[in-house]
């Protein structure tokens, strides 16, 4: 079901060089790094700002929820804009609009509901940028460099969390959260300028004949009508739903340990560090057959370290436990392989769209659920409870057999 040319070595280092040899790709890549870091740092700064003002774990967790839920909207109903608006205009426009909205967040005295509404609007642009960026790659790169280029963007999305949270924590040492938000607004504006000046204008794609919502509903019916696809998509969504609890409760956990707000950034880097380690080890050390065989053990490992939070570990041990939990993300490598096996080639694009929207949406709901749990119990027992619930889900779910 692959669309690659037999014998093509997409993983060769030379393919990465082929991508970076194209000036427009370097522009696209650089702007993505800047805007991605801006998004991560903005979420951290707003989390700390809201927790300082309200002391509410639920409201601080909602900042993360509103980083994910927009995928359910713009990733589906608004995806038609990617085919209707010229790529350069859409990419630069999304970053420019994000700069304006983040700049508004930095204004003093805004009510909490307004701050959350602005964050939701900022994140509406992320799926549109992702779609436009992906659609541009075949237009600007030689065929053999497209797949490596996509992998580079995926790696940046992971490492941006590590670097962004660490950088955000560092900025919070010397700046108030509103000052950090102002820096983020400048970063988005810089990205928009780079895209506007560095990319050649191109016409938009061909608009589909069907309406935005009609096209999405047709695809959803085709995908969810297949039981084997439903089971894989449910597994890929529910495991992260429970696994995000430590990140959702980052601010109250750090406060409970008596640490400054800057430590929140380090707390939030731990799971992404483990995720990168787990995925690299899974790709480099395990053959595909073993990745498929170990899906459930890896998924269970995502939750086992969380049970240790019942012992109220100190900050260094808590970070180590979170890194270990993050390595369980290797389960998604095998799950993705199963998804490819059970998806007809003609539905692959729709399945990935729905999978991405569902995954991000369920993670957002997971942040909200963990935050609500943090309202009725202290953060460490809440993290342990989420770990136990995740283990029950892993035991109950069944993936399609080969």
Coordinates of C-alpha atoms in Angstrom, one line a residue, residues 57-375:
X57 CA -5.5 23.1 38.4
X58 CA -8.5 22.8 36.1
X59 CA -8.1 26.2 34.5
X60 CA -4.3 25.8 34.1
X61 CA -4.9 22.4 32.4
X62 CA -7.4 24.0 30.1
X63 CA -4.6 26.0 28.4
X64 CA -3.3 22.6 27.1
X65 CA -6.8 21.5 26.2
X66 CA -7.2 24.5 24.1
X67 CA -3.9 23.7 22.3
X68 CA -5.4 20.4 21.1
X69 CA -9.2 20.8 20.7
X70 CA -8.9 23.2 17.7
X71 CA -7.6 20.3 15.6
X72 CA -11.2 18.8 15.8
X73 CA -12.5 22.0 14.1
X74 CA -9.9 23.5 11.8
X75 CA -8.4 20.0 11.1
X76 CA -11.7 18.9 9.6
X77 CA -14.3 21.6 8.8
X78 CA -11.8 24.3 7.9
X79 CA -9.4 22.1 6.0
X80 CA -10.8 23.3 2.7
X81 CA -9.0 26.6 3.1
X82 CA -5.7 24.7 2.3
X83 CA -7.0 24.0 -1.2
X84 CA -8.6 27.5 -1.7
X85 CA -5.9 30.0 -0.6
X86 CA -2.4 30.3 -2.1
X87 CA 0.1 28.5 0.1
X88 CA 2.4 31.4 0.9
X89 CA -0.5 33.7 1.8
X90 CA -2.1 31.1 4.0
X91 CA 1.2 30.3 5.9
X92 CA 2.2 33.9 6.4
X93 CA -1.4 34.9 7.3
X94 CA -1.7 32.2 10.0
X95 CA 1.6 33.3 11.6
X96 CA 0.6 37.0 11.4
X97 CA -2.8 36.3 12.9
X98 CA -1.1 34.3 15.7
X99 CA 1.2 37.2 16.4
X100 CA -1.7 39.6 16.8
X101 CA -3.6 37.2 19.1
X102 CA -0.6 36.4 21.3
X103 CA 0.1 40.1 21.5
X104 CA -3.4 40.6 22.8
X105 CA -2.8 38.0 25.5
X106 CA 0.1 40.0 26.8
X107 CA -2.1 42.9 27.6
X108 CA -2.6 43.4 31.3
X109 CA -6.0 42.9 33.0
X110 CA -7.6 40.5 30.5
X111 CA -10.2 38.2 32.1
X112 CA -9.3 34.4 32.2
X113 CA -12.1 33.5 29.7
X114 CA -10.8 36.0 27.2
X115 CA -7.2 34.6 27.5
X116 CA -8.5 31.1 27.0
X117 CA -10.6 32.2 24.0
X118 CA -7.6 33.9 22.4
X119 CA -5.5 30.7 22.9
X120 CA -8.2 28.7 21.2
X121 CA -8.2 31.0 18.2
X122 CA -4.4 30.9 18.0
X123 CA -4.4 27.2 17.8
X124 CA -7.1 27.1 15.1
X125 CA -4.3 28.2 12.7
X126 CA -1.9 25.3 13.4
X127 CA -3.7 22.5 11.4
X128 CA -4.1 24.9 8.5
X129 CA -0.4 25.7 8.5
X130 CA 0.4 22.0 8.8
X131 CA -1.8 21.2 5.8
X132 CA -0.4 24.0 3.6
X133 CA 3.2 23.1 4.6
X134 CA 2.7 19.5 3.7
X135 CA 1.0 20.4 0.4
X136 CA 4.0 22.7 -0.5
X137 CA 6.7 20.0 -0.1
X138 CA 6.0 18.2 -3.4
X139 CA 5.9 21.5 -5.1
X140 CA 9.4 22.7 -4.0
X141 CA 11.4 19.5 -3.5
X142 CA 12.6 16.6 -5.7
X143 CA 10.5 13.5 -5.2
X144 CA 13.1 11.6 -3.2
X145 CA 13.4 14.4 -0.6
X146 CA 9.7 14.7 0.2
X147 CA 9.4 11.9 2.8
X148 CA 12.7 12.8 4.6
X149 CA 11.4 16.4 4.7
X150 CA 8.2 15.3 6.4
X151 CA 10.1 13.3 8.9
X152 CA 12.2 16.4 9.8
X153 CA 9.0 18.4 10.5
X154 CA 7.8 15.6 12.8
X155 CA 11.1 15.5 14.7
X156 CA 10.9 19.3 15.1
X157 CA 7.4 19.0 16.5
X158 CA 8.7 16.7 19.3
X159 CA 12.0 18.5 20.0
X160 CA 10.3 21.9 20.1
X161 CA 8.4 20.7 23.2
X162 CA 11.7 19.9 24.9
X163 CA 13.5 23.1 23.8
X164 CA 10.4 25.3 24.0
X165 CA 9.5 24.3 27.6
X166 CA 13.1 24.6 28.7
X167 CA 13.4 28.0 27.0
X168 CA 10.1 29.1 28.4
X169 CA 11.2 28.0 31.9
X170 CA 14.4 30.0 31.5
X171 CA 12.5 33.1 30.2
X172 CA 10.1 32.9 33.2
X173 CA 13.2 33.4 35.5
X174 CA 13.7 36.9 34.2
X175 CA 10.4 37.9 32.7
X176 CA 6.8 37.8 33.9
X177 CA 4.4 35.5 31.9
X178 CA 3.1 38.5 30.0
X179 CA 6.6 39.4 28.9
X180 CA 7.2 35.9 27.6
X181 CA 3.9 36.2 25.6
X182 CA 5.2 39.4 24.1
X183 CA 8.4 37.6 23.0
X184 CA 6.2 34.9 21.4
X185 CA 4.2 37.5 19.5
X186 CA 7.5 38.8 18.0
X187 CA 8.5 35.2 17.1
X188 CA 5.3 34.7 15.2
X189 CA 5.7 38.0 13.4
X190 CA 9.3 37.1 12.4
X191 CA 8.1 33.7 11.0
X192 CA 5.4 35.4 8.9
X193 CA 8.0 37.9 7.5
X194 CA 10.4 35.1 6.6
X195 CA 7.7 33.2 4.8
X196 CA 6.4 36.2 3.0
X197 CA 9.8 37.2 1.7
X198 CA 11.4 33.8 1.3
X199 CA 8.7 31.9 -0.6
X200 CA 7.6 32.3 -4.2
X201 CA 3.9 33.1 -4.8
X202 CA 2.0 30.1 -6.0
X203 CA -1.7 29.7 -6.8
X204 CA -3.9 27.7 -4.4
X205 CA -5.0 24.2 -5.1
X206 CA -8.2 23.1 -6.8
X207 CA -11.2 23.5 -4.5
X208 CA -13.2 20.3 -4.0
X209 CA -16.7 20.2 -5.4
X210 CA -18.2 19.2 -2.1
X211 CA -18.7 21.5 0.8
X212 CA -16.1 21.5 3.7
X213 CA -18.4 19.8 6.2
X214 CA -19.9 17.5 3.5
X215 CA -16.5 16.2 2.4
X216 CA -15.4 15.6 6.0
X217 CA -18.6 13.7 6.9
X218 CA -18.3 11.5 3.8
X219 CA -14.7 10.5 4.8
X220 CA -15.7 9.9 8.4
X221 CA -18.5 7.5 7.4
X222 CA -16.2 5.6 5.2
X223 CA -13.5 5.2 7.8
X224 CA -15.6 4.6 11.0
X225 CA -17.7 2.1 9.1
X226 CA -14.8 -0.4 9.3
X227 CA -14.5 -2.2 12.7
X228 CA -10.8 -2.9 12.4
X229 CA -10.1 0.8 11.7
X230 CA -12.3 1.9 14.7
X231 CA -10.3 -0.4 17.0
X232 CA -6.9 1.0 16.0
X233 CA -8.0 4.6 16.1
X234 CA -9.6 4.1 19.5
X235 CA -6.3 2.6 20.8
X236 CA -4.3 5.4 19.4
X237 CA -6.5 8.0 21.0
X238 CA -7.3 6.5 24.4
X239 CA -3.7 5.7 25.4
X240 CA -2.6 9.4 25.1
X241 CA -5.9 10.5 26.7
X242 CA -4.7 9.1 30.0
X243 CA -0.9 9.6 29.5
X244 CA -1.1 13.4 29.4
X245 CA -2.1 13.7 33.1
X246 CA 1.4 14.6 34.4
X247 CA 1.6 17.4 31.8
X248 CA -1.9 18.7 32.6
X249 CA -1.0 18.9 36.3
X250 CA 2.5 20.4 35.7
X251 CA 1.9 23.8 37.3
X252 CA 0.1 22.5 40.5
X253 CA 2.7 19.6 40.8
X254 CA 5.6 22.1 40.8
X255 CA 3.8 24.4 43.2
X256 CA 3.1 21.4 45.5
X257 CA 6.8 20.7 45.6
X258 CA 7.5 24.3 46.6
X259 CA 9.5 25.1 43.5
X260 CA 9.4 28.3 41.4
X261 CA 7.3 28.6 38.3
X262 CA 10.4 28.2 36.1
X263 CA 10.6 24.5 37.1
X264 CA 7.3 23.9 35.2
X265 CA 9.2 24.1 32.0
X266 CA 11.6 21.4 33.1
X267 CA 8.7 19.2 34.3
X268 CA 7.1 19.5 30.8
X269 CA 10.3 18.5 29.0
X270 CA 10.5 15.2 30.7
X271 CA 7.8 13.2 28.8
X272 CA 8.8 14.6 25.3
X273 CA 12.4 13.6 26.1
X274 CA 11.3 10.1 26.8
X275 CA 9.1 10.1 23.7
X276 CA 12.0 11.0 21.5
X277 CA 14.2 8.3 23.2
X278 CA 11.4 5.7 22.8
X279 CA 10.7 6.4 19.2
X280 CA 14.3 6.5 18.1
X281 CA 15.0 3.2 19.9
X282 CA 11.9 1.7 18.4
X283 CA 12.9 2.6 14.9
X284 CA 16.7 1.9 15.2
X285 CA 16.7 -1.1 17.4
X286 CA 13.5 -3.1 16.8
X287 CA 12.4 -4.8 13.5
X288 CA 8.9 -4.0 12.3
X289 CA 7.6 -7.4 13.5
X290 CA 8.7 -6.7 17.1
X291 CA 7.3 -3.2 17.1
X292 CA 3.9 -4.7 16.3
X293 CA 4.3 -7.5 18.8
X294 CA 5.2 -5.1 21.6
X295 CA 2.4 -2.5 21.2
X296 CA 0.6 -3.4 24.3
X297 CA 3.7 -3.9 26.6
X298 CA 5.0 -0.5 25.4
X299 CA 1.5 1.1 26.0
X300 CA 1.4 -0.4 29.5
X301 CA 4.9 0.9 30.2
X302 CA 3.6 4.5 29.5
X303 CA 1.5 4.1 32.7
X304 CA 3.6 1.9 35.1
X305 CA 6.0 4.7 36.2
X306 CA 3.0 7.0 37.0
X307 CA 1.9 4.6 39.8
X308 CA 5.0 5.6 41.7
X309 CA 3.6 9.1 42.2
X310 CA 1.6 7.6 45.1
X311 CA 4.9 7.9 47.0
X312 CA 5.1 11.6 46.3
X313 CA 8.6 11.6 44.7
X314 CA 10.9 14.6 44.8
X315 CA 11.5 16.7 41.8
X316 CA 14.5 14.8 40.3
X317 CA 12.9 11.4 40.8
X318 CA 9.6 12.7 39.3
X319 CA 11.4 13.9 36.2
X320 CA 13.1 10.5 35.8
X321 CA 9.7 8.7 36.1
X322 CA 8.2 11.0 33.5
X323 CA 11.1 10.3 31.1
X324 CA 10.5 6.6 31.6
X325 CA 6.8 7.0 31.0
X326 CA 7.5 8.9 27.8
X327 CA 9.5 6.0 26.3
X328 CA 6.3 4.0 26.1
X329 CA 5.4 6.2 23.1
X330 CA 7.1 3.5 21.1
X331 CA 3.7 1.8 21.2
X332 CA 2.4 4.2 18.6
X333 CA 5.1 3.0 16.1
X334 CA 3.5 -0.4 16.1
X335 CA 0.0 1.0 16.2
X336 CA 0.8 3.1 13.2
X337 CA 2.1 0.0 11.4
X338 CA -1.2 -1.8 12.2
X339 CA -3.1 1.2 10.9
X340 CA -1.3 0.9 7.6
X341 CA -2.1 -2.8 7.4
X342 CA -5.8 -2.4 7.9
X343 CA -6.3 0.8 5.8
X344 CA -7.1 0.5 2.1
X345 CA -4.8 2.6 0.0
X346 CA -7.7 4.8 -1.3
X347 CA -8.6 5.7 2.3
X348 CA -5.1 6.4 3.7
X349 CA -5.3 10.1 3.4
X350 CA -8.7 10.4 5.1
X351 CA -7.6 7.9 7.8
X352 CA -4.5 10.0 8.7
X353 CA -6.6 13.2 8.7
X354 CA -9.2 11.7 11.0
X355 CA -6.5 10.0 13.2
X356 CA -4.7 13.3 13.6
X357 CA -7.8 15.2 14.5
X358 CA -9.0 12.5 16.9
X359 CA -5.7 12.1 18.5
X360 CA -5.2 15.7 19.2
X361 CA -8.8 16.2 20.3
X362 CA -8.7 13.3 22.8
X363 CA -5.4 14.6 24.2
X364 CA -7.1 17.9 24.8
X365 CA -10.0 16.2 26.6
X366 CA -7.4 14.3 28.6
X367 CA -5.9 17.5 29.8
X368 CA -9.3 18.8 30.8
X369 CA -10.2 15.5 32.6
X370 CA -6.8 15.5 34.5
X371 CA -7.3 19.1 35.5
X372 CA -10.8 18.4 36.8
X373 CA -9.4 15.5 38.8
X374 CA -6.8 17.9 40.2
X375 CA -9.6 20.0 41.6

